[in-house]
Coordinates of N, CA and C and ligand atoms in Angstrom, one line a residue:
M1 N -15.8 9.3 8.9 CA -14.7 8.5 9.5 C -14.2 7.5 8.5
R2 N -12.9 7.5 8.2 CA -12.4 6.6 7.2 C -12.1 5.3 8.0
R3 N -12.4 4.2 7.3 CA -12.2 2.9 7.9 C -10.7 2.5 7.7
P4 N -10.0 2.1 8.8 CA -8.5 1.9 8.5 C -8.3 0.6 7.7
L5 N -7.2 0.6 6.9 CA -6.8 -0.5 6.1 C -5.4 -0.9 6.6
I6 N -5.3 -2.1 7.1 CA -4.0 -2.6 7.4 C -3.5 -3.6 6.4
A7 N -2.4 -3.3 5.7 CA -2.0 -4.1 4.6 C -0.6 -4.7 4.8
G8 N -0.4 -6.0 4.5 CA 0.9 -6.6 4.7 C 1.5 -6.9 3.3
N9 N 2.7 -6.3 3.1 CA 3.4 -6.5 1.9 C 4.6 -7.5 2.2
W10 N 4.4 -8.7 1.7 CA 5.4 -9.7 2.1 C 6.6 -9.7 1.2
K11 N 6.7 -8.8 0.2 CA 7.9 -8.6 -0.6 C 8.4 -10.0 -1.1
M12 N 9.7 -10.1 -1.3 CA 10.2 -11.4 -1.9 C 10.5 -12.4 -0.8
N13 N 9.5 -12.7 0.0 CA 9.7 -13.7 1.1 C 8.6 -14.7 1.0
L14 N 8.9 -15.9 1.6 CA 7.9 -17.0 1.8 C 7.6 -17.8 0.4
G15 N 7.8 -19.1 0.4 CA 7.4 -19.9 -0.7 C 5.9 -20.2 -0.6
L16 N 5.4 -21.1 -1.4 CA 4.0 -21.3 -1.5 C 3.4 -21.9 -0.1
G17 N 4.1 -22.9 0.4 CA 3.6 -23.5 1.6 C 3.6 -22.5 2.8
D18 N 4.7 -21.8 2.9 CA 4.7 -20.8 4.0 C 3.7 -19.7 3.8
S19 N 3.5 -19.3 2.6 CA 2.6 -18.2 2.3 C 1.2 -18.7 2.7
V20 N 0.8 -19.9 2.3 CA -0.6 -20.4 2.6 C -0.7 -20.5 4.2
R21 N 0.4 -21.1 4.8 CA 0.3 -21.2 6.3 C 0.1 -19.9 7.0
L22 N 0.8 -18.9 6.5 CA 0.7 -17.5 7.2 C -0.7 -17.0 6.9
A23 N -1.2 -17.2 5.7 CA -2.6 -16.7 5.4 C -3.6 -17.4 6.3
E24 N -3.4 -18.7 6.4 CA -4.3 -19.5 7.3 C -4.3 -19.0 8.7
A25 N -3.1 -18.8 9.2 CA -2.9 -18.3 10.6 C -3.6 -16.9 10.8
L26 N -3.4 -16.1 9.8 CA -4.1 -14.8 9.9 C -5.6 -14.9 9.9
R27 N -6.1 -15.8 9.0 CA -7.6 -16.0 8.9 C -8.1 -16.5 10.3
T28 N -7.3 -17.5 10.8 CA -7.8 -18.1 12.2 C -7.7 -17.0 13.2
G29 N -6.6 -16.3 13.3 CA -6.4 -15.3 14.4 C -7.2 -14.0 14.3
L30 N -7.8 -13.8 13.1 CA -8.3 -12.4 12.9 C -9.6 -12.2 13.7
G31 N -10.4 -13.2 13.8 CA -11.7 -13.0 14.5 C -12.5 -12.0 13.7
S32 N -13.4 -11.3 14.5 CA -14.2 -10.3 13.8 C -13.6 -8.9 13.9
V33 N -13.5 -8.3 12.7 CA -12.9 -7.0 12.6 C -13.9 -6.0 11.9
P34 N -15.0 -5.6 12.7 CA -16.0 -4.9 12.1 C -15.6 -3.5 11.6
D35 N -14.5 -2.9 12.2 CA -14.2 -1.5 11.9 C -12.9 -1.3 11.3
R36 N -12.3 -2.4 10.6 CA -11.1 -2.2 9.8 C -11.0 -3.2 8.7
D37 N -10.2 -2.8 7.7 CA -10.0 -3.7 6.5 C -8.6 -4.3 6.6
V38 N -8.4 -5.5 6.0 CA -7.1 -6.2 6.1 C -6.8 -6.7 4.6
A39 N -5.6 -6.5 4.2 CA -5.2 -7.0 2.9 C -3.8 -7.6 3.0
I40 N -3.5 -8.7 2.2 CA -2.1 -9.2 2.2 C -1.6 -9.3 0.8
F41 N -0.4 -9.1 0.6 CA 0.3 -9.1 -0.7 C 1.4 -10.1 -0.8
P42 N 1.1 -11.4 -1.1 CA 2.2 -12.4 -1.2 C 3.0 -12.2 -2.5
G43 N 4.0 -13.0 -2.7 CA 4.7 -13.1 -4.0 C 3.7 -13.6 -5.0
F44 N 4.0 -13.3 -6.3 CA 3.1 -13.7 -7.4 C 2.8 -15.1 -7.4
V45 N 3.8 -16.0 -7.1 CA 3.5 -17.5 -7.3 C 2.5 -18.0 -6.2
S46 N 2.3 -17.2 -5.2 CA 1.4 -17.7 -4.1 C 0.1 -16.9 -4.1
V47 N -0.1 -16.0 -4.9 CA -1.3 -15.1 -4.8 C -2.6 -16.0 -4.9
A48 N -2.6 -16.9 -5.9 CA -3.8 -17.7 -6.2 C -4.1 -18.6 -5.0
A49 N -3.1 -19.2 -4.4 CA -3.4 -20.1 -3.3 C -3.7 -19.3 -2.0
V50 N -3.1 -18.2 -1.8 CA -3.4 -17.4 -0.7 C -4.8 -16.8 -0.8
A51 N -5.2 -16.4 -2.0 CA -6.6 -15.9 -2.2 C -7.6 -17.0 -1.9
R52 N -7.3 -18.2 -2.3 CA -8.2 -19.3 -1.9 C -8.2 -19.6 -0.4
A53 N -7.1 -19.5 0.2 CA -7.0 -19.7 1.7 C -7.8 -18.7 2.5
V54 N -7.9 -17.5 2.0 CA -8.6 -16.5 2.7 C -10.0 -16.2 2.2
D55 N -10.4 -17.0 1.2 CA -11.7 -16.8 0.5 C -12.8 -16.9 1.6
G56 N -13.8 -15.9 1.6 CA -14.9 -16.0 2.5 C -14.5 -15.3 3.8
S57 N -13.3 -14.9 4.0 CA -12.9 -14.2 5.2 C -12.8 -12.7 4.9
P58 N -12.6 -11.8 5.9 CA -12.5 -10.4 5.5 C -11.2 -10.0 4.9
I59 N -10.2 -11.0 4.8 CA -8.9 -10.6 4.2 C -8.9 -10.6 2.8
K60 N -8.4 -9.5 2.2 CA -8.3 -9.3 0.7 C -6.9 -9.7 0.3
T61 N -6.7 -10.1 -0.9 CA -5.4 -10.5 -1.5 C -5.1 -9.6 -2.6
G62 N -3.8 -9.3 -2.8 CA -3.3 -8.5 -3.9 C -1.9 -8.8 -4.4
G63 N -1.5 -8.3 -5.5 CA -0.2 -8.4 -6.0 C 0.7 -7.2 -5.6
Q64 N 2.0 -7.4 -5.6 CA 2.9 -6.4 -5.2 C 3.3 -5.4 -6.3
D65 N 2.8 -5.7 -7.5 CA 3.2 -4.9 -8.7 C 2.4 -5.5 -9.9
C66 N 2.3 -4.9 -11.0 CA 1.8 -5.5 -12.2 C 2.5 -4.8 -13.4
A67 N 2.4 -5.5 -14.6 CA 3.1 -5.0 -15.7 C 2.4 -3.7 -16.3
S68 N 3.2 -2.9 -17.0 CA 2.7 -1.7 -17.6 C 2.0 -2.0 -19.0
E69 N 2.3 -3.2 -19.5 CA 1.7 -3.6 -20.8 C 0.6 -4.6 -20.6
L70 N -0.3 -4.7 -21.6 CA -1.5 -5.5 -21.5 C -1.2 -7.0 -21.5
D71 N -0.4 -7.4 -22.5 CA 0.0 -8.8 -22.6 C 1.0 -8.9 -23.7
G72 N 1.6 -10.1 -23.9 CA 2.6 -10.2 -25.0 C 3.9 -10.7 -24.5
A73 N 5.0 -10.4 -25.4 CA 6.3 -10.9 -25.1 C 7.1 -10.1 -24.1
F74 N 6.8 -10.3 -22.9 CA 7.4 -9.6 -21.7 C 7.8 -10.6 -20.7
T75 N 8.8 -11.4 -21.1 CA 9.2 -12.5 -20.2 C 9.4 -12.1 -18.8
G76 N 8.8 -12.9 -17.9 CA 8.9 -12.6 -16.5 C 7.9 -11.7 -15.9
A77 N 7.2 -10.9 -16.7 CA 6.3 -9.9 -16.2 C 4.9 -10.6 -15.9
V78 N 4.2 -10.0 -15.0 CA 2.8 -10.4 -14.7 C 1.8 -9.3 -14.9
S79 N 0.9 -9.5 -15.8 CA 0.0 -8.5 -16.2 C -1.2 -8.3 -15.1
A80 N -1.8 -7.2 -15.2 CA -2.9 -6.9 -14.3 C -4.0 -7.9 -14.4
T81 N -4.3 -8.3 -15.7 CA -5.4 -9.2 -15.9 C -5.0 -10.6 -15.4
M82 N -3.7 -11.0 -15.6 CA -3.3 -12.3 -15.0 C -3.5 -12.3 -13.5
L83 N -3.1 -11.1 -12.9 CA -3.2 -11.0 -11.4 C -4.8 -11.1 -11.0
K84 N -5.6 -10.4 -11.8 CA -7.0 -10.5 -11.5 C -7.5 -11.9 -11.6
S85 N -7.0 -12.7 -12.5 CA -7.5 -14.0 -12.8 C -7.3 -15.0 -11.6
T86 N -6.4 -14.6 -10.7 CA -6.1 -15.4 -9.5 C -7.0 -15.1 -8.4
S87 N -8.0 -14.2 -8.6 CA -8.9 -13.7 -7.5 C -8.3 -12.7 -6.7
A88 N -7.1 -12.2 -7.1 CA -6.6 -11.0 -6.4 C -7.5 -9.8 -6.6
S89 N -7.7 -8.9 -5.7 CA -8.5 -7.8 -5.9 C -7.8 -6.4 -5.8
M90 N -6.6 -6.5 -5.4 CA -5.8 -5.3 -5.2 C -4.4 -5.4 -5.8
V91 N -3.7 -4.2 -5.9 CA -2.3 -4.2 -6.3 C -1.6 -3.0 -5.7
I92 N -0.3 -3.3 -5.3 CA 0.5 -2.1 -4.9 C 1.2 -1.6 -6.1
L93 N 1.2 -0.3 -6.3 CA 2.0 0.3 -7.4 C 2.9 1.4 -6.9
G94 N 4.0 1.6 -7.6 CA 4.9 2.7 -7.3 C 5.7 2.5 -6.0
H95 N 5.8 1.2 -5.5 CA 6.6 1.0 -4.3 C 8.0 1.5 -4.5
S96 N 8.6 1.9 -3.4 CA 9.9 2.5 -3.6 C 10.9 1.5 -4.1
E97 N 10.7 0.2 -3.8 CA 11.7 -0.8 -4.3 C 11.5 -0.9 -5.9
R98 N 10.3 -0.7 -6.3 CA 10.2 -0.7 -7.8 C 10.9 0.5 -8.4
R99 N 10.8 1.6 -7.7 CA 11.3 2.9 -8.2 C 12.8 2.9 -8.1
H100 N 13.4 2.4 -6.9 CA 14.8 2.7 -6.7 C 15.6 1.4 -6.9
V101 N 15.1 0.2 -6.7 CA 15.9 -1.0 -7.0 C 15.7 -1.4 -8.5
F102 N 14.5 -1.3 -9.0 CA 14.3 -1.7 -10.4 C 14.3 -0.5 -11.3
G103 N 14.4 0.7 -10.8 CA 14.6 1.9 -11.7 C 13.4 2.3 -12.5
E104 N 12.2 2.0 -12.0 CA 11.0 2.4 -12.7 C 10.5 3.8 -12.3
G105 N 10.2 4.6 -13.2 CA 9.9 6.0 -12.9 C 8.4 6.2 -12.9
D106 N 8.0 7.5 -12.8 CA 6.6 7.9 -12.7 C 5.8 7.4 -13.9
A107 N 6.4 7.6 -15.1 CA 5.6 7.3 -16.4 C 5.2 5.8 -16.4
V108 N 6.1 4.9 -16.1 CA 5.8 3.5 -16.1 C 4.7 3.2 -15.1
H109 N 4.8 3.8 -13.9 CA 3.8 3.5 -12.9 C 2.4 4.1 -13.3
A110 N 2.4 5.2 -14.0 CA 1.2 5.7 -14.5 C 0.5 4.7 -15.4
K111 N 1.3 4.1 -16.3 CA 0.7 3.1 -17.2 C 0.2 1.8 -16.4
K112 N 1.0 1.4 -15.4 CA 0.6 0.3 -14.6 C -0.8 0.6 -13.9
L113 N -0.9 1.8 -13.5 CA -2.2 2.2 -12.9 C -3.3 2.1 -13.8
Q114 N -3.2 2.5 -15.1 CA -4.2 2.3 -16.1 C -4.6 0.8 -16.3
R115 N -3.5 0.0 -16.3 CA -3.8 -1.4 -16.5 C -4.5 -2.0 -15.4
A116 N -4.1 -1.6 -14.1 CA -4.7 -2.2 -13.0 C -6.2 -1.8 -12.9
L117 N -6.5 -0.5 -13.2 CA -7.9 -0.1 -13.1 C -8.7 -0.8 -14.2
D118 N -8.1 -0.9 -15.4 CA -8.9 -1.6 -16.5 C -9.1 -3.0 -16.2
A119 N -8.2 -3.7 -15.4 CA -8.4 -5.1 -15.0 C -9.4 -5.2 -13.8
G120 N -9.8 -4.1 -13.2 CA -10.6 -4.2 -12.1 C -10.0 -4.4 -10.7
L121 N -8.7 -4.1 -10.7 CA -7.9 -4.2 -9.4 C -8.0 -2.8 -8.7
L122 N -8.0 -2.8 -7.4 CA -8.0 -1.6 -6.6 C -6.5 -1.4 -6.2
P123 N -6.0 -0.2 -6.6 CA -4.6 0.1 -6.4 C -4.3 0.8 -5.1
I124 N -3.1 0.4 -4.5 CA -2.5 1.3 -3.5 C -1.3 2.0 -4.1
L125 N -1.3 3.3 -4.1 CA -0.3 4.1 -4.9 C 0.7 4.6 -3.9
C126 N 1.9 4.1 -4.0 CA 3.0 4.5 -3.1 C 3.8 5.7 -3.5
V127 N 4.0 6.6 -2.6 CA 4.9 7.8 -2.9 C 5.8 7.9 -1.7
G128 N 7.0 8.5 -1.9 CA 7.9 8.7 -0.8 C 9.3 9.2 -1.2
E129 N 9.9 9.9 -0.3 CA 11.2 10.5 -0.7 C 12.4 9.7 0.0
T130 N 13.5 9.9 -0.7 CA 14.8 9.3 -0.2 C 15.3 10.2 1.0
Q131 N 16.3 9.7 1.7 CA 16.9 10.4 2.7 C 17.6 11.7 2.1
A132 N 18.2 11.6 1.0 CA 18.9 12.7 0.3 C 17.8 13.7 -0.1
E133 N 16.7 13.3 -0.5 CA 15.7 14.2 -1.0 C 15.1 15.0 0.3
R134 N 14.9 14.2 1.4 CA 14.5 14.9 2.6 C 15.5 15.9 3.1
D135 N 16.8 15.5 3.1 CA 17.8 16.4 3.6 C 17.9 17.7 2.8
S136 N 17.6 17.6 1.5 CA 17.7 18.8 0.7 C 16.4 19.5 0.6
G137 N 15.5 19.2 1.4 CA 14.2 20.0 1.6 C 13.2 19.6 0.4
A138 N 13.4 18.5 -0.3 CA 12.6 18.2 -1.5 C 11.4 17.3 -1.2
T139 N 11.2 17.0 0.0 CA 10.1 16.0 0.3 C 8.8 16.3 -0.4
S140 N 8.3 17.5 -0.2 CA 7.0 17.9 -0.7 C 7.0 17.8 -2.2
A141 N 8.1 18.4 -2.8 CA 8.1 18.3 -4.3 C 8.1 16.9 -4.8
V142 N 8.8 16.0 -4.2 CA 8.9 14.6 -4.7 C 7.6 13.9 -4.5
V143 N 7.0 14.0 -3.4 CA 5.7 13.2 -3.2 C 4.6 13.8 -4.0
L144 N 4.6 15.1 -4.2 CA 3.5 15.7 -5.0 C 3.7 15.3 -6.5
R145 N 5.0 15.3 -6.9 CA 5.2 14.9 -8.3 C 4.8 13.5 -8.6
Q146 N 5.1 12.6 -7.6 CA 4.7 11.2 -7.8 C 3.2 11.0 -7.8
L147 N 2.5 11.8 -6.9 CA 1.1 11.7 -6.8 C 0.4 12.3 -8.1
Q148 N 0.9 13.4 -8.6 CA 0.3 14.0 -9.8 C 0.5 13.0 -11.0
A149 N 1.6 12.4 -11.1 CA 1.8 11.5 -12.2 C 0.7 10.4 -12.2
F150 N 0.4 9.9 -11.0 CA -0.7 8.9 -10.9 C -2.0 9.5 -11.3
L151 N -2.3 10.7 -10.7 CA -3.7 11.3 -10.9 C -3.8 11.7 -12.4
D152 N -2.7 12.2 -13.0 CA -2.9 12.6 -14.4 C -3.2 11.4 -15.3
A153 N -2.9 10.2 -14.8 CA -3.1 9.0 -15.7 C -4.5 8.4 -15.8
V154 N -5.3 8.9 -14.9 CA -6.7 8.3 -14.8 C -7.8 9.3 -14.8
P155 N -9.0 9.0 -15.3 CA -10.1 10.0 -15.3 C -10.6 10.2 -13.8
T156 N -11.1 11.4 -13.5 CA -11.6 11.7 -12.2 C -12.6 10.6 -11.7
L157 N -13.3 10.0 -12.6 CA -14.3 9.0 -12.2 C -13.6 7.9 -11.4
A158 N -12.3 7.7 -11.6 CA -11.6 6.5 -11.0 C -11.0 7.0 -9.6
F159 N -11.1 8.2 -9.3 CA -10.4 8.7 -8.1 C -10.9 8.0 -6.8
P160 N -12.3 7.6 -6.7 CA -12.7 7.0 -5.5 C -12.1 5.6 -5.3
K161 N -11.5 5.0 -6.4 CA -10.9 3.7 -6.2 C -9.5 3.7 -5.7
L162 N -8.9 4.9 -5.5 CA -7.5 5.0 -5.2 C -7.3 5.0 -3.7
T163 N -6.3 4.3 -3.3 CA -5.7 4.3 -1.9 C -4.3 4.9 -2.1
L164 N -3.9 5.8 -1.2 CA -2.5 6.3 -1.3 C -1.7 5.7 -0.1
A165 N -0.4 5.6 -0.3 CA 0.5 5.2 0.7 C 1.7 6.1 0.8
Y166 N 2.0 6.7 1.9 CA 3.3 7.4 2.1 C 4.3 6.5 2.7
E167 N 5.4 6.2 2.0 CA 6.4 5.4 2.5 C 7.8 6.1 2.3
P168 N 8.2 6.8 3.3 CA 9.5 7.4 3.2 C 10.6 6.3 3.0
V169 N 11.4 6.5 1.9 CA 12.3 5.4 1.6 C 13.3 5.1 2.7
W170 N 13.7 6.1 3.4 CA 14.7 6.0 4.5 C 14.1 5.3 5.8
A171 N 12.8 5.1 5.8 CA 12.1 4.4 6.9 C 11.8 2.9 6.6
I172 N 12.0 2.5 5.3 CA 11.6 1.2 4.9 C 12.7 0.1 5.3
G173 N 12.3 -0.8 6.1 CA 13.3 -1.9 6.4 C 14.4 -1.5 7.3
T174 N 14.4 -0.2 7.8 CA 15.6 0.3 8.5 C 15.4 0.3 10.0
G175 N 14.1 0.1 10.4 CA 13.8 0.2 11.9 C 13.6 1.7 12.2
R176 N 13.8 2.6 11.3 CA 13.6 4.0 11.6 C 12.2 4.4 11.1
T177 N 11.3 4.5 12.0 CA 10.0 4.9 11.6 C 10.0 6.4 11.5
A178 N 9.3 7.0 10.6 CA 9.1 8.5 10.6 C 8.4 8.8 11.9
S179 N 8.7 10.0 12.4 CA 8.0 10.4 13.6 C 6.5 10.6 13.2
V180 N 5.7 10.6 14.2 CA 4.2 10.8 13.9 C 4.1 12.2 13.2
E181 N 4.9 13.2 13.7 CA 4.8 14.5 13.1 C 5.2 14.6 11.7
Q182 N 6.3 13.9 11.4 CA 6.8 13.9 10.0 C 5.8 13.2 9.1
A183 N 5.3 12.1 9.5 CA 4.3 11.3 8.7 C 3.1 12.2 8.5
A184 N 2.6 12.8 9.6 CA 1.3 13.5 9.6 C 1.4 14.7 8.7
E185 N 2.6 15.3 8.6 CA 2.7 16.5 7.8 C 2.6 16.1 6.3
V186 N 3.2 15.0 5.9 CA 3.1 14.6 4.5 C 1.8 14.0 4.2
H187 N 1.1 13.3 5.1 CA -0.2 12.9 4.9 C -1.2 14.1 4.6
A188 N -1.0 15.1 5.4 CA -1.9 16.3 5.3 C -1.7 16.9 3.9
L189 N -0.4 17.0 3.5 CA 0.0 17.6 2.2 C -0.7 16.7 1.1
L190 N -0.6 15.5 1.2 CA -1.1 14.6 0.1 C -2.6 14.7 0.1
R191 N -3.3 14.8 1.2 CA -4.8 15.0 1.2 C -5.1 16.3 0.6
R192 N -4.4 17.4 0.9 CA -4.7 18.7 0.3 C -4.6 18.7 -1.2
A193 N -3.5 18.0 -1.6 CA -3.2 18.0 -3.1 C -4.3 17.1 -3.8
F194 N -4.7 16.0 -3.1 CA -5.7 15.2 -3.7 C -7.1 15.9 -3.7
R195 N -7.3 16.7 -2.7 CA -8.6 17.5 -2.6 C -8.6 18.5 -3.7
E196 N -7.5 19.1 -4.0 CA -7.5 20.1 -5.1 C -7.9 19.4 -6.4
R197 N -7.6 18.2 -6.6 CA -7.9 17.5 -7.9 C -9.3 16.8 -7.8
A198 N -9.6 16.3 -6.6 CA -10.7 15.3 -6.5 C -11.9 15.9 -5.7
G199 N -11.7 17.0 -5.1 CA -12.8 17.5 -4.2 C -13.1 16.6 -3.1
A200 N -14.4 16.4 -2.8 CA -14.8 15.7 -1.6 C -14.4 14.2 -1.6
V201 N -14.1 13.7 -2.7 CA -13.6 12.3 -2.8 C -12.4 12.1 -2.0
A202 N -11.6 13.2 -1.9 CA -10.3 13.1 -1.1 C -10.5 12.9 0.4
E203 N -11.7 13.3 0.9 CA -12.0 13.1 2.3 C -12.2 11.6 2.7
D204 N -12.7 10.8 1.6 CA -12.9 9.4 1.9 C -11.7 8.6 1.5
A205 N -10.7 9.2 0.9 CA -9.6 8.4 0.4 C -8.7 8.0 1.6
R206 N -8.3 6.7 1.6 CA -7.4 6.3 2.7 C -5.9 6.6 2.2
I207 N -5.2 7.1 3.2 CA -3.7 7.4 3.0 C -3.0 6.5 4.1
L208 N -2.3 5.5 3.7 CA -1.6 4.6 4.5 C -0.2 5.1 4.8
Y209 N 0.3 4.7 5.9 CA 1.8 5.0 6.2 C 2.5 3.7 6.2
G210 N 3.7 3.7 5.5 CA 4.5 2.5 5.6 C 6.0 2.9 5.8
G211 N 6.6 2.0 6.6 CA 8.1 2.2 6.9 C 8.3 1.9 8.4
S212 N 8.7 0.6 8.6 CA 9.0 0.1 9.9 C 7.8 0.2 10.9
V213 N 6.6 -0.1 10.4 CA 5.5 -0.1 11.3 C 5.5 -1.4 12.1
K214 N 5.2 -1.3 13.4 CA 5.3 -2.5 14.3 C 4.1 -2.3 15.2
S215 N 3.9 -3.4 16.0 CA 2.7 -3.3 17.0 C 3.0 -2.2 18.0
S216 N 4.3 -1.9 18.2 CA 4.6 -0.9 19.3 C 4.4 0.6 18.8
N217 N 4.3 0.8 17.5 CA 4.1 2.2 17.0 C 2.9 2.4 16.2
I218 N 2.1 1.4 16.0 CA 0.9 1.6 15.1 C -0.1 2.5 15.8
A219 N -0.4 2.4 17.0 CA -1.4 3.2 17.7 C -1.1 4.7 17.6
A220 N 0.2 5.0 17.8 CA 0.6 6.4 17.8 C 0.4 7.0 16.4
L221 N 0.8 6.2 15.4 CA 0.7 6.6 14.0 C -0.8 6.8 13.6
M222 N -1.6 5.9 14.1 CA -3.1 5.9 13.7 C -3.8 7.0 14.4
A223 N -3.2 7.6 15.4 CA -3.8 8.8 16.2 C -3.8 10.0 15.3
A224 N -2.9 10.1 14.3 CA -2.8 11.3 13.5 C -4.0 11.3 12.5
P225 N -4.6 12.5 12.4 CA -5.9 12.6 11.7 C -5.9 12.1 10.2
D226 N -4.8 12.3 9.5 CA -4.8 11.9 8.1 C -4.1 10.5 7.9
I227 N -3.7 9.8 8.9 CA -3.1 8.5 8.7 C -4.3 7.4 8.9
D228 N -4.6 6.7 7.8 CA -5.8 5.9 7.7 C -5.5 4.4 7.7
G229 N -4.2 4.1 8.0 CA -3.9 2.6 7.9 C -2.4 2.5 7.7
A230 N -1.9 1.2 7.5 CA -0.5 1.0 7.4 C -0.2 0.0 6.3
L231 N 0.9 0.2 5.7 CA 1.4 -0.8 4.7 C 2.7 -1.3 5.3
V232 N 2.6 -2.6 5.8 CA 3.5 -3.2 6.7 C 4.4 -4.1 6.0
G233 N 5.7 -4.0 6.1 CA 6.6 -5.0 5.4 C 7.0 -6.1 6.4
G234 N 8.2 -6.0 6.9 CA 8.8 -7.1 7.7 C 7.9 -7.6 8.8
A235 N 7.2 -6.7 9.5 CA 6.4 -7.1 10.6 C 5.1 -7.8 10.2
S236 N 4.8 -7.9 8.9 CA 3.6 -8.6 8.4 C 4.0 -10.1 8.1
L237 N 5.2 -10.5 8.3 CA 5.7 -11.8 8.0 C 5.4 -12.8 9.2
Q238 N 5.2 -12.2 10.4 CA 4.9 -13.0 11.5 C 3.4 -12.9 11.9
A239 N 2.7 -14.0 11.9 CA 1.2 -13.9 12.1 C 0.9 -13.2 13.4
D240 N 1.6 -13.5 14.5 CA 1.2 -12.9 15.8 C 1.5 -11.4 15.8
E241 N 2.6 -10.9 15.2 CA 2.9 -9.5 15.2 C 2.0 -8.8 14.2
F242 N 1.6 -9.4 13.1 CA 0.7 -8.7 12.2 C -0.7 -8.6 12.8
L243 N -1.0 -9.7 13.5 CA -2.4 -9.7 14.1 C -2.4 -8.6 15.2
R244 N -1.3 -8.4 15.9 CA -1.3 -7.3 16.9 C -1.5 -5.9 16.3
I245 N -0.8 -5.8 15.1 CA -0.9 -4.5 14.4 C -2.4 -4.3 14.0
I246 N -2.9 -5.4 13.3 CA -4.3 -5.3 12.8 C -5.3 -4.9 14.0
H247 N -5.0 -5.5 15.1 CA -5.9 -5.3 16.3 C -5.5 -4.1 17.2
F248 N -4.8 -3.2 16.6 CA -4.3 -2.0 17.5 C -5.4 -1.4 18.2
Q249 N -5.2 -0.9 19.4 CA -6.3 -0.2 20.1 C -6.1 1.3 19.9
R250 N -7.2 2.0 19.6 CA -7.2 3.4 19.4 C -6.8 4.1 20.7
N251 N -5.8 5.1 20.6 CA -5.4 5.9 21.8 C -6.5 6.8 22.2
Ligands
13P1 P1 9.0 -2.4 6.4 O1 7.8 -2.4 7.3 O2 9.8 -3.6 6.4 O3 9.8 -1.2 6.8 O4 8.5 -2.2 4.9 C1 7.6 -1.2 4.6 C2 7.2 -1.3 3.2 O5 8.0 -1.1 2.3 C3 5.9 -1.8 3.0 O6 5.5 -1.7 1.6

């Protein structure tokens, strides 16, 4: 049985004070969660303070991205080792906003993955198709290409460290959640592809769903056999709503 991971991606929201207050509210409201993992991903400027605010609690902290280069003259970029130095333990890579807003492709994300693992960060690797790709029947080809690019970048020894996330681009921030059937189909496809490369390791790998997850739809999504958690955007910015998602009741 895979242990669910509920992750909150705060994106480019909340300053330092609000980030720490949200982290403290989550810490206070969390209580005991013996059967699930929780992680939050604040903006870079708040990662260190948020990591301190949740230190000693079950909540893990991570960055929303990291640089593809080790260090040097890359103004504005944050390296994996810099992120790790803040006590962050995780990083989101390949998010659709990095792919489609910032124009970063598979190759740069493959390098970021190597940097993240070298720095000792546990990555969440995002894949997902656009509406146009879904409409043209390209969903499988797109998500498999994105997954292979990540897997080709690392030795098989690193496979147990990987968490995958399926985030259909058309469901992000739109209020349009993928149906449970649509999500389950892609999750099963990703697990099959990962199994072909990783064997039994794929059975323990968590595959999160992301895209308009709320407290009202989390339980239905989590009932699908290959959905092992959620990567939550907008609904993770409100402590009460995110806590309801974390504490979802199994159907
Ligand atoms: P929303 O939950 O706001 O749709 O965002 C999903 C997401 O992109 C999480 O990484």
